[in-house]
PDB file of C-alpha atoms and ligand atoms in Angstrom:
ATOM      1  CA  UNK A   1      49.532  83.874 108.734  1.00  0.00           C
ATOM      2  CA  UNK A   2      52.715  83.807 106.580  1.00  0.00           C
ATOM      3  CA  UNK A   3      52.901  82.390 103.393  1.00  0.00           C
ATOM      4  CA  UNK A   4      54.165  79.468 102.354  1.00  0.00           C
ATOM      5  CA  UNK A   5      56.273  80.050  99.047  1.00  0.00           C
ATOM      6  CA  UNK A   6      58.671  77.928  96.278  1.00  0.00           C
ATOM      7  CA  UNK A   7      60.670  80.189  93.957  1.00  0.00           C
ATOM      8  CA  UNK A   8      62.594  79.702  91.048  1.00  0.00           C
ATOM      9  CA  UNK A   9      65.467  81.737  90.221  1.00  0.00           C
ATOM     10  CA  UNK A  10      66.878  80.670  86.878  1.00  0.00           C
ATOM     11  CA  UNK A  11      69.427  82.586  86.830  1.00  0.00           C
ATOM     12  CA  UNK A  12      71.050  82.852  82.805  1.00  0.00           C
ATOM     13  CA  UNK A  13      69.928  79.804  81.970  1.00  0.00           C
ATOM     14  CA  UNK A  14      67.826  78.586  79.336  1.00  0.00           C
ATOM     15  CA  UNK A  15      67.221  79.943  75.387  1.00  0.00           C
ATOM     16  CA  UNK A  16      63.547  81.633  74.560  1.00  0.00           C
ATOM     17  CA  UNK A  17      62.271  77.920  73.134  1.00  0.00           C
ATOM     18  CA  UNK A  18      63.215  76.408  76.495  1.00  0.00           C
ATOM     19  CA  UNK A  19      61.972  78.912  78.555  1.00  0.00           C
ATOM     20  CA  UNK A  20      58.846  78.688  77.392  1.00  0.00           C
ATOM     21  CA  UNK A  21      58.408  74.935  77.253  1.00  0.00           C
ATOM     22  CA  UNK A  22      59.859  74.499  81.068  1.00  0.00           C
ATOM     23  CA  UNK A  23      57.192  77.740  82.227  1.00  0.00           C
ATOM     24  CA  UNK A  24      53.895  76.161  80.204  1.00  0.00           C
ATOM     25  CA  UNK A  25      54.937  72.613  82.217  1.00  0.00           C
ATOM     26  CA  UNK A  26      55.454  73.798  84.986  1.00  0.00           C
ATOM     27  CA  UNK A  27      52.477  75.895  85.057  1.00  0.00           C
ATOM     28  CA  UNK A  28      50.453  72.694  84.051  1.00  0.00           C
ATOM     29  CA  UNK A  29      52.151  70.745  86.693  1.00  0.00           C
ATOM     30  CA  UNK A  30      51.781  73.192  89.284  1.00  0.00           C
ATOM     31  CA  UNK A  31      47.757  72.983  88.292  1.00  0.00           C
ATOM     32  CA  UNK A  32      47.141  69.471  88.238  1.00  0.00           C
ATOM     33  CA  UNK A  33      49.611  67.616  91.119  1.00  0.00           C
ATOM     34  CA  UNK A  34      49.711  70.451  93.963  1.00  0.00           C
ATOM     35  CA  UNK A  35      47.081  70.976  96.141  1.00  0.00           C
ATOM     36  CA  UNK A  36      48.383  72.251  99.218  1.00  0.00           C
ATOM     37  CA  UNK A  37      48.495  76.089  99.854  1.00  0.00           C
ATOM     38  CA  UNK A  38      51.822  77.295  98.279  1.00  0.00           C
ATOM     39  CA  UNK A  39      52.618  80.532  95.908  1.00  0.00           C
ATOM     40  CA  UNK A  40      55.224  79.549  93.539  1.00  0.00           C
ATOM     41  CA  UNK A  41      57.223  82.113  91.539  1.00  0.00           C
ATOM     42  CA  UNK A  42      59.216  81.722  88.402  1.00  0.00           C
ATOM     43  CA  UNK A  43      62.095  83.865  87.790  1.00  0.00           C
ATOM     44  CA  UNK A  44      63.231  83.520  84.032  1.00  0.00           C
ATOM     45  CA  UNK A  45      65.653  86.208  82.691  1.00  0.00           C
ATOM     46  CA  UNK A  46      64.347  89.857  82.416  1.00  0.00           C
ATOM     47  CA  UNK A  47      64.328  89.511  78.812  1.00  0.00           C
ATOM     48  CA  UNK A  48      61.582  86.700  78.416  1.00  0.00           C
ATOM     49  CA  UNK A  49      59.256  88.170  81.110  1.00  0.00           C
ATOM     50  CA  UNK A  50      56.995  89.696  78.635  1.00  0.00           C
ATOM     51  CA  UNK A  51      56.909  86.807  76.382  1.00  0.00           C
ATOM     52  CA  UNK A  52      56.207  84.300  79.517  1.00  0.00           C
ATOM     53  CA  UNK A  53      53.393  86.648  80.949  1.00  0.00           C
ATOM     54  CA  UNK A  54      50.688  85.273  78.848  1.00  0.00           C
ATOM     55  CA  UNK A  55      51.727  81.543  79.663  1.00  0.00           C
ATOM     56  CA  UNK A  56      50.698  82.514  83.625  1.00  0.00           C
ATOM     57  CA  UNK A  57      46.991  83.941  82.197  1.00  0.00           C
ATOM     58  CA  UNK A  58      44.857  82.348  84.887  1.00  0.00           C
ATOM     59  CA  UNK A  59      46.758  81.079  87.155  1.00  0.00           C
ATOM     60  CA  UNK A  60      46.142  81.772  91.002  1.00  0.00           C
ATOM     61  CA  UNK A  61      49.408  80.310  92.503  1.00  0.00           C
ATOM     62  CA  UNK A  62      51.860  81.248  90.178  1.00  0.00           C
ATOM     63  CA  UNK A  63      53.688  84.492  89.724  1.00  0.00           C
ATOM     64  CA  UNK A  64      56.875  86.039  87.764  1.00  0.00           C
ATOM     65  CA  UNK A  65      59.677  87.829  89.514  1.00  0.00           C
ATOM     66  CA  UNK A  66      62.604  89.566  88.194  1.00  0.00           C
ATOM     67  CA  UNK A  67      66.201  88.174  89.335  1.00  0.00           C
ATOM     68  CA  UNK A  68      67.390  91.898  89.552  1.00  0.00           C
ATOM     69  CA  UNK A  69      66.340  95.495  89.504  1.00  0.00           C
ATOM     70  CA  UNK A  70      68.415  99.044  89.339  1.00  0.00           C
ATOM     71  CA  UNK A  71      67.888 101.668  92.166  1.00  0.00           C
ATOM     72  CA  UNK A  72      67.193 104.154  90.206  1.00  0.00           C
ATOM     73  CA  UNK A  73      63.913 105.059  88.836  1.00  0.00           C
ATOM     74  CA  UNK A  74      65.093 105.927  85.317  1.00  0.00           C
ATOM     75  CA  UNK A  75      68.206 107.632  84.000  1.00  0.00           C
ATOM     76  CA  UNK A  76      71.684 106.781  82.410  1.00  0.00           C
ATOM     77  CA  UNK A  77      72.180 103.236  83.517  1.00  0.00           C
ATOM     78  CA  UNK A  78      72.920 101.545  80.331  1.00  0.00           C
ATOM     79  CA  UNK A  79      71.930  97.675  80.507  1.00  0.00           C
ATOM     80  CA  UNK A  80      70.065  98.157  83.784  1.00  0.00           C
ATOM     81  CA  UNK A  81      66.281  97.063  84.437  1.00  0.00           C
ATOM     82  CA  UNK A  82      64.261  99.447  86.770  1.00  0.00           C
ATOM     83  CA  UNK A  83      61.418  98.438  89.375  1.00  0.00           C
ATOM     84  CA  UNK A  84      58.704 100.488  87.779  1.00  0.00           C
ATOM     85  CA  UNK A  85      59.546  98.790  84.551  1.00  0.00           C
ATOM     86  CA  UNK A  86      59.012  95.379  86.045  1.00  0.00           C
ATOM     87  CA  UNK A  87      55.867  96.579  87.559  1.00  0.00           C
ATOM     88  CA  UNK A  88      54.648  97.931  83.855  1.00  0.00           C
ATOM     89  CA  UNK A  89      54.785  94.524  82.740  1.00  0.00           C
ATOM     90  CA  UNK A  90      53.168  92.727  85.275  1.00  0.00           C
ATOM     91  CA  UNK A  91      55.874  91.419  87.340  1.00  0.00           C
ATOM     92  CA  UNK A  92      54.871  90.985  90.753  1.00  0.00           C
ATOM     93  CA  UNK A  93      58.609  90.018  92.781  1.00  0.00           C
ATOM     94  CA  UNK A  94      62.236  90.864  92.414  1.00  0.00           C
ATOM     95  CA  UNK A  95      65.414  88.732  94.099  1.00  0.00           C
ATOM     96  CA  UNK A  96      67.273  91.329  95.798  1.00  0.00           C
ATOM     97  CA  UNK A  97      70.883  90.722  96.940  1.00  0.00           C
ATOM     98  CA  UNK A  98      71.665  87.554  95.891  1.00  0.00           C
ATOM     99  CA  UNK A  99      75.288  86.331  97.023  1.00  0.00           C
ATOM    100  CA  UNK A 100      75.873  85.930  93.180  1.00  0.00           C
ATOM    101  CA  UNK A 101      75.039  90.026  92.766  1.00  0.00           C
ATOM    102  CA  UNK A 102      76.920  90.839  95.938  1.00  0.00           C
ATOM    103  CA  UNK A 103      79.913  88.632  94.755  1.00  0.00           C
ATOM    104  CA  UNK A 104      80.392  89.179  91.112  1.00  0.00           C
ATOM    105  CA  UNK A 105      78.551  92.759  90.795  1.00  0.00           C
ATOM    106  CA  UNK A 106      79.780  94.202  94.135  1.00  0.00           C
ATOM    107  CA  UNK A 107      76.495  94.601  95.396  1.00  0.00           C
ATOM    108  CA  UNK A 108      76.529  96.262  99.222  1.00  0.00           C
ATOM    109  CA  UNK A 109      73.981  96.357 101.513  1.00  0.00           C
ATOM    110  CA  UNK A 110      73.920 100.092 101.177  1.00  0.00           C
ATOM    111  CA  UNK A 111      72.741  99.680  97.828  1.00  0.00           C
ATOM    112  CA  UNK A 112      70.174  97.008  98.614  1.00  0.00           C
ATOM    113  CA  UNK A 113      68.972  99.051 100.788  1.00  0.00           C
ATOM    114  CA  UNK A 114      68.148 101.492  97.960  1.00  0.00           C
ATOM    115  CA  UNK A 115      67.306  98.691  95.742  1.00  0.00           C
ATOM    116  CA  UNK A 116      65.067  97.099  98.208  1.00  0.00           C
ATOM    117  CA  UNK A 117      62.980 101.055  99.013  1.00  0.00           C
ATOM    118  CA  UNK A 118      63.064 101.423  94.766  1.00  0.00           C
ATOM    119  CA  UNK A 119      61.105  97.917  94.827  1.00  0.00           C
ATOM    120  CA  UNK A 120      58.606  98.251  97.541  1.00  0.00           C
ATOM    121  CA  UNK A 121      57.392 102.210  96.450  1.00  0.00           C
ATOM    122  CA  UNK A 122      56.862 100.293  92.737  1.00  0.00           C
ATOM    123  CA  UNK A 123      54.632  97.947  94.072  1.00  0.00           C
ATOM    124  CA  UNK A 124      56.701  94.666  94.060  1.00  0.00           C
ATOM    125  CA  UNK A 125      57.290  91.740  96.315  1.00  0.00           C
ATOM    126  CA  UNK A 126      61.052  91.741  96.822  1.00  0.00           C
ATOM    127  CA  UNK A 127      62.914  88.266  97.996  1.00  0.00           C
ATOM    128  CA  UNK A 128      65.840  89.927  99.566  1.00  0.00           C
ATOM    129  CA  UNK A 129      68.443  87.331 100.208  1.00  0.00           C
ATOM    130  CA  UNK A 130      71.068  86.929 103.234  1.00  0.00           C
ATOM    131  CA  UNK A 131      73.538  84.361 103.913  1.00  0.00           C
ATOM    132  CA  UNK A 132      77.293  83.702 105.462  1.00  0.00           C
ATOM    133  CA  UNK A 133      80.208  82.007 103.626  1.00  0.00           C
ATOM    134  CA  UNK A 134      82.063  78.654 105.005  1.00  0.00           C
ATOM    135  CA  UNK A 135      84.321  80.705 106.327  1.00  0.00           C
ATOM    136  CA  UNK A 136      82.057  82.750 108.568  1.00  0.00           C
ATOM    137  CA  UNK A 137      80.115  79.700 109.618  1.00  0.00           C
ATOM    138  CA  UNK A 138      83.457  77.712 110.202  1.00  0.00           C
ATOM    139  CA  UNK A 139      84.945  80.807 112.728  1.00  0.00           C
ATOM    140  CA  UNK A 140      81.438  81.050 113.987  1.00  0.00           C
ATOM    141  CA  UNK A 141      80.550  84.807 112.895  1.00  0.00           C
ATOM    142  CA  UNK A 142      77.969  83.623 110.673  1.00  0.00           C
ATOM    143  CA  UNK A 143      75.026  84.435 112.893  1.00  0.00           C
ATOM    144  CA  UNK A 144      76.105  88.253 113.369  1.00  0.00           C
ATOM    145  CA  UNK A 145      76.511  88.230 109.942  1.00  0.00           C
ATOM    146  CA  UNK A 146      73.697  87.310 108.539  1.00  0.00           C
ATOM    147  CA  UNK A 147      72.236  89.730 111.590  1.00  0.00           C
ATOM    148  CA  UNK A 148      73.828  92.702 109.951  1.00  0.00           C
ATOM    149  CA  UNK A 149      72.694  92.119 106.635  1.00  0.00           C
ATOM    150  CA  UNK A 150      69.192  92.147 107.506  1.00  0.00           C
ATOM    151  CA  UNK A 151      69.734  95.380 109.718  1.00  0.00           C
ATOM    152  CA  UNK A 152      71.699  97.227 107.012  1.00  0.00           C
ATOM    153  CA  UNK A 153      69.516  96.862 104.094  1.00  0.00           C
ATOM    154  CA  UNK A 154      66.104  96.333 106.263  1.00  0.00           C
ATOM    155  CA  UNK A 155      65.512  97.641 109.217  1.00  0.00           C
ATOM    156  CA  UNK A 156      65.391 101.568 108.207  1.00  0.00           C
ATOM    157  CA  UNK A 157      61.809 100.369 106.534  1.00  0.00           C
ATOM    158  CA  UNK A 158      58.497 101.157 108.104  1.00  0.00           C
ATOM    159  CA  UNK A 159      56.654  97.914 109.496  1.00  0.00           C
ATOM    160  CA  UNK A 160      54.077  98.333 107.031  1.00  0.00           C
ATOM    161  CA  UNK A 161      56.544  98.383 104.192  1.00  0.00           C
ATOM    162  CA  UNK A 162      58.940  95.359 105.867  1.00  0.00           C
ATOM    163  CA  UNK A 163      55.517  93.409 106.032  1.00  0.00           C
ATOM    164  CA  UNK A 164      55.568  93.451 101.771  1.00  0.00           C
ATOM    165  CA  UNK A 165      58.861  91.635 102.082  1.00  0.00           C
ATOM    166  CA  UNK A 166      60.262  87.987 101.704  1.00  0.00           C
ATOM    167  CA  UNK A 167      63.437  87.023 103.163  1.00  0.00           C
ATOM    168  CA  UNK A 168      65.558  83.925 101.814  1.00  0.00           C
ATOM    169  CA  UNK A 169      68.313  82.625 104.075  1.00  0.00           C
ATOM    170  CA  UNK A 170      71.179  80.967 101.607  1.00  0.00           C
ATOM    171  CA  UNK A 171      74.577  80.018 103.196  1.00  0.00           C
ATOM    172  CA  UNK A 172      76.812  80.652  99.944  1.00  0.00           C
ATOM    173  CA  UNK A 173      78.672  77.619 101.001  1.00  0.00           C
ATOM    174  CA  UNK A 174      75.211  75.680  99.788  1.00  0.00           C
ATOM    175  CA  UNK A 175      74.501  77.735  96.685  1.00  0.00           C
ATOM    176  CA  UNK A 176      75.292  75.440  93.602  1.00  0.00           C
ATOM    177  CA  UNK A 177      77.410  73.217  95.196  1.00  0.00           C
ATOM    178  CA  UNK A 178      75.756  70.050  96.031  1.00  0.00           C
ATOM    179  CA  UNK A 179      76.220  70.834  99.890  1.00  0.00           C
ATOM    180  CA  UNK A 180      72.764  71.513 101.271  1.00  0.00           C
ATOM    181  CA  UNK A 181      72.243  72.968 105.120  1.00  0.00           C
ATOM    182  CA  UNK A 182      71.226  70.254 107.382  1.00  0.00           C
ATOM    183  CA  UNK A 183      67.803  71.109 108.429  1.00  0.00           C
ATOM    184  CA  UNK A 184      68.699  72.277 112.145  1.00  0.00           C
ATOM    185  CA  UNK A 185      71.212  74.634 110.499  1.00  0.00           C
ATOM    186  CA  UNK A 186      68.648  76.177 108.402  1.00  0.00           C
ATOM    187  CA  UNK A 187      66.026  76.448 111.395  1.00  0.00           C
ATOM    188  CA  UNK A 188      68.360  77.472 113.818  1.00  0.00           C
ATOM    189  CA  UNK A 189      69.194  80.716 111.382  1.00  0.00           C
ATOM    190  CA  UNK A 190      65.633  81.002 110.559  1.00  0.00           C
ATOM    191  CA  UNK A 191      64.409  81.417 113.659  1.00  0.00           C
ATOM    192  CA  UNK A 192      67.168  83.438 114.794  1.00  0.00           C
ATOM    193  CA  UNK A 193      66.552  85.807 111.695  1.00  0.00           C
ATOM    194  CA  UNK A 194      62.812  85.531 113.225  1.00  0.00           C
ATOM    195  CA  UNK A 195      63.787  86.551 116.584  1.00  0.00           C
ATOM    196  CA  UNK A 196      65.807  89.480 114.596  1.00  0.00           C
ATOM    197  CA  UNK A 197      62.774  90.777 112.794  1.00  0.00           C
ATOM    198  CA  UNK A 198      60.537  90.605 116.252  1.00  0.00           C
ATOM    199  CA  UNK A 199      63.110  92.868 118.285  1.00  0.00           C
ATOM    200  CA  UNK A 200      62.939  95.486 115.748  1.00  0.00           C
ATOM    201  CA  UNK A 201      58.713  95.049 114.649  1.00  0.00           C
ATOM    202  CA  UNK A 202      57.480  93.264 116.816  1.00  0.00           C
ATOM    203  CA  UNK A 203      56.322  89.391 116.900  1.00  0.00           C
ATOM    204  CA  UNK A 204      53.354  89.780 114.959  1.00  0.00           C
ATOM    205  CA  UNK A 205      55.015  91.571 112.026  1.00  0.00           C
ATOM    206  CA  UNK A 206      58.050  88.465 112.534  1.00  0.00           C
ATOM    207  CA  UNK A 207      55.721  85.831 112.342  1.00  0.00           C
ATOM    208  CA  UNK A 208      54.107  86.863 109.501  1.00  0.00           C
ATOM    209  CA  UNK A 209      57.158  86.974 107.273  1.00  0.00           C
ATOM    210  CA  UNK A 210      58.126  84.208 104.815  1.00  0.00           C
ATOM    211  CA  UNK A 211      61.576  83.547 105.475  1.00  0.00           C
ATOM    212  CA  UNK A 212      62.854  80.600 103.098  1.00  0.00           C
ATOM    213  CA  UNK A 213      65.592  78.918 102.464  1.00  0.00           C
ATOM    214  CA  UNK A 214      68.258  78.475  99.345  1.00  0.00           C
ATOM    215  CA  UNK A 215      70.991  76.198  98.933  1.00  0.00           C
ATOM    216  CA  UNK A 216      71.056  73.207  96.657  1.00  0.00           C
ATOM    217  CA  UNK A 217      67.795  72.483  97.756  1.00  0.00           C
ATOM    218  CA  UNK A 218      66.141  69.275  95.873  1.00  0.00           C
ATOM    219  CA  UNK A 219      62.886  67.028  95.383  1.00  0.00           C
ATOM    220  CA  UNK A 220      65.261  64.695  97.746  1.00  0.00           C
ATOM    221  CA  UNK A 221      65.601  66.994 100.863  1.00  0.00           C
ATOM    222  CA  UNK A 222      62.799  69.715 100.067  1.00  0.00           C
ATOM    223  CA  UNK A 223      59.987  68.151 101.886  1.00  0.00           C
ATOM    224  CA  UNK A 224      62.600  67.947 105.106  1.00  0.00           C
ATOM    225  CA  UNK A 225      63.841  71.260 104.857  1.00  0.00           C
ATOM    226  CA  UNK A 226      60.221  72.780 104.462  1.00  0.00           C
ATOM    227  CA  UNK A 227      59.111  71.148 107.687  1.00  0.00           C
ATOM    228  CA  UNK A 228      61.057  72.865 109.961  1.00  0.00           C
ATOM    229  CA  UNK A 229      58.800  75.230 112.086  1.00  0.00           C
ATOM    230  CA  UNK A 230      60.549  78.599 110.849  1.00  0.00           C
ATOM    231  CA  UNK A 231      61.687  77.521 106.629  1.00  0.00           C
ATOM    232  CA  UNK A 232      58.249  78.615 104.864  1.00  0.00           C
ATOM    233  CA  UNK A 233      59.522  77.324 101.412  1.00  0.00           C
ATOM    234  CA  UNK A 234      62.192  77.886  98.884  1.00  0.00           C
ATOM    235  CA  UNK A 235      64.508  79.343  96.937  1.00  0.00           C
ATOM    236  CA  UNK A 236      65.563  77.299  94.428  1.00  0.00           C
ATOM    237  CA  UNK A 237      68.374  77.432  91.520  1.00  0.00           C
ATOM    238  CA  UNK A 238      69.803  74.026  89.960  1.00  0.00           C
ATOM    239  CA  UNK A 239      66.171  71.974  90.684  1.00  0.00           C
ATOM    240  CA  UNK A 240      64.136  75.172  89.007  1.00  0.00           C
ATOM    241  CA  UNK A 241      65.524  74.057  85.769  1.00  0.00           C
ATOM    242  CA  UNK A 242      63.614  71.113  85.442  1.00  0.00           C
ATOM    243  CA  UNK A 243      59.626  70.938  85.643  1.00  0.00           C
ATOM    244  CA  UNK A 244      59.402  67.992  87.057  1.00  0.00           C
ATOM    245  CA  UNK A 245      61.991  68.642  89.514  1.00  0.00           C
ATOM    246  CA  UNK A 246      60.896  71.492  90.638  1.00  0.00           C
ATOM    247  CA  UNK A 247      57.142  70.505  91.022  1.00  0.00           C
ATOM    248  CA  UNK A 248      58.426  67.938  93.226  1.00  0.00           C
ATOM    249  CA  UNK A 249      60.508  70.574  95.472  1.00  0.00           C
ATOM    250  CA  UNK A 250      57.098  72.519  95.449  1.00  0.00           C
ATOM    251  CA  UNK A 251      54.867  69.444  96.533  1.00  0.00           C
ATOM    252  CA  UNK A 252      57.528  69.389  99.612  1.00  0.00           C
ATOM    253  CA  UNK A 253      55.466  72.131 101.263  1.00  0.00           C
ATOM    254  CA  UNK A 254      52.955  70.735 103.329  1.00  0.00           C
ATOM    255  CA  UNK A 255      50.150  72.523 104.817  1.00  0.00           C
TER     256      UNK A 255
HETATM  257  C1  PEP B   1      70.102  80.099  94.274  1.00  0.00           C
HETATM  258  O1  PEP B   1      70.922  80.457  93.459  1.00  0.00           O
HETATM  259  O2  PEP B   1      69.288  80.908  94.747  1.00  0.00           O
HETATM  260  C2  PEP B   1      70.125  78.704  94.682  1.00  0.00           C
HETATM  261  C3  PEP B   1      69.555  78.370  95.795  1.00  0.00           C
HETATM  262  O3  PEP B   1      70.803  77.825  93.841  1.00  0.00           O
HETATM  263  P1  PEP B   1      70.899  76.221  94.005  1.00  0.00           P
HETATM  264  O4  PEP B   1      69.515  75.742  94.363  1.00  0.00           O
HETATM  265  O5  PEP B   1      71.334  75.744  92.665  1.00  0.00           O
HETATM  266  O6  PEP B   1      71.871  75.962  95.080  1.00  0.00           O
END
């Protein structure tokens, strides 16, 4: 069966001091309030990975993941962080092809694609991320849309490598603003995404993959959200910031 997961994507937020106070309580929160079955992953910037490893010692449920990784192995990319040096240090997932990359670093689903065969042959989990603009949902393209993206930068992988994949659905139009997807939107793009994965692997393959959802998500509407029969967690950005925020959004899955 699928699993149920709540990540955090901090995006550049947060100095070294903070980071490591909001990872060792969350970590502590995660241990002592949640008891349901849920896999939670922090992802901090790249450059305090190494220093937060230790603070995760232990623990069953929660993991790091990268926000970003190059395509390329190794080589002349100045500034860029590579998959197998994320794996070196322990990191276990990578976003990939978050609307924030594809806006403001031109990121194409071409290149995810590469991105996304550079994570899996290194070992790591990615979270590749899909997801229409108000516009597209408004002139009603936003279902092909999302469609493509998936079939672009996905569906030229094996079923044995798609099944080491997570998929987070976040309408752009949600992302930071406030405006969170009702939860029939979100299921009915789930399930179509779902539907998506089956004609191309096969329903066993599509109901084992996590698809969750990311859009201004909350400790208010989490729990609501997480119910619906195809949204097997979260993605989360403004609410990861805050422990106790955030352990709230994670106590929203139910089992
Ligand atoms: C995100 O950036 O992945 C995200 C979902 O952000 P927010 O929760 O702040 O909308």
């Amino acid at each position: 069966m699928r699993k149920k997961i709540v990540a955090g994507n901090w995006k550049m937020n947060k100095t070294l001091d903070e980071a490591v106070a909001l990872v060792s309580e969350v970590v502590n929160m995660i241990k002592d309030e949640v008891t349901g079955e849920v896999d939670v992953v922090l992802c901090p910037p790249a450059l305090y990975l190494t220093t937060l490893k230790p603070y995760l010692e232990g623990q069953t449920r929660v993991a790091l993941g990268a926000q970003n990784c190059h395509e390329k192995a190794s080589g002349a990319y100045t500034g860029e962080i590579s998959a197998p040096m994320l794996k070196s240090i322990g990191v276990r997932y990578v976003i990939l092809g978050h609307s924030e990359r594809r806006q403001y670093f031109g990121e194409t689903n071409a290149q995810l694609a590469e991105k996304v065969n550079s994570a899996l042959a290194n070992g790591l989990t990615p979270i590749f991320c899909c997801g229409e603009s108000l516009e597209q949902r408004q002139t009603e393209v936003h279902l092909d849309f999302v469609r493509a993206q998936l079939t672009e930068s996905l569906f030229h992988l094996s079923p044995e490598q798609f099944a080491n994949l997570v998929i987070a659905y976040e309408p752009i139009w949600a992302i930071g603003t406030g405006l969170t997807a009702t939860s029939d939107q979100a299921q009915e793009m789930h399930a179509m995404l779902r539907q998506h994965i089956a004609s191309q692997y096969g329903q066993e393959v599509a109901d084992d993959t996590s698809i969750l959802y990311g859009g201004s998500a909350n400790e208010k509407n989490a729990a609501e959200l997480f119910a619906q029969p195809d949204v097997d967690g979260g993605l989360i950005g403004g609410a990861s910031l805050k422990s106790r925020e955030f352990t709230l959004v994670v106590k929203g899955v139910k089992n």
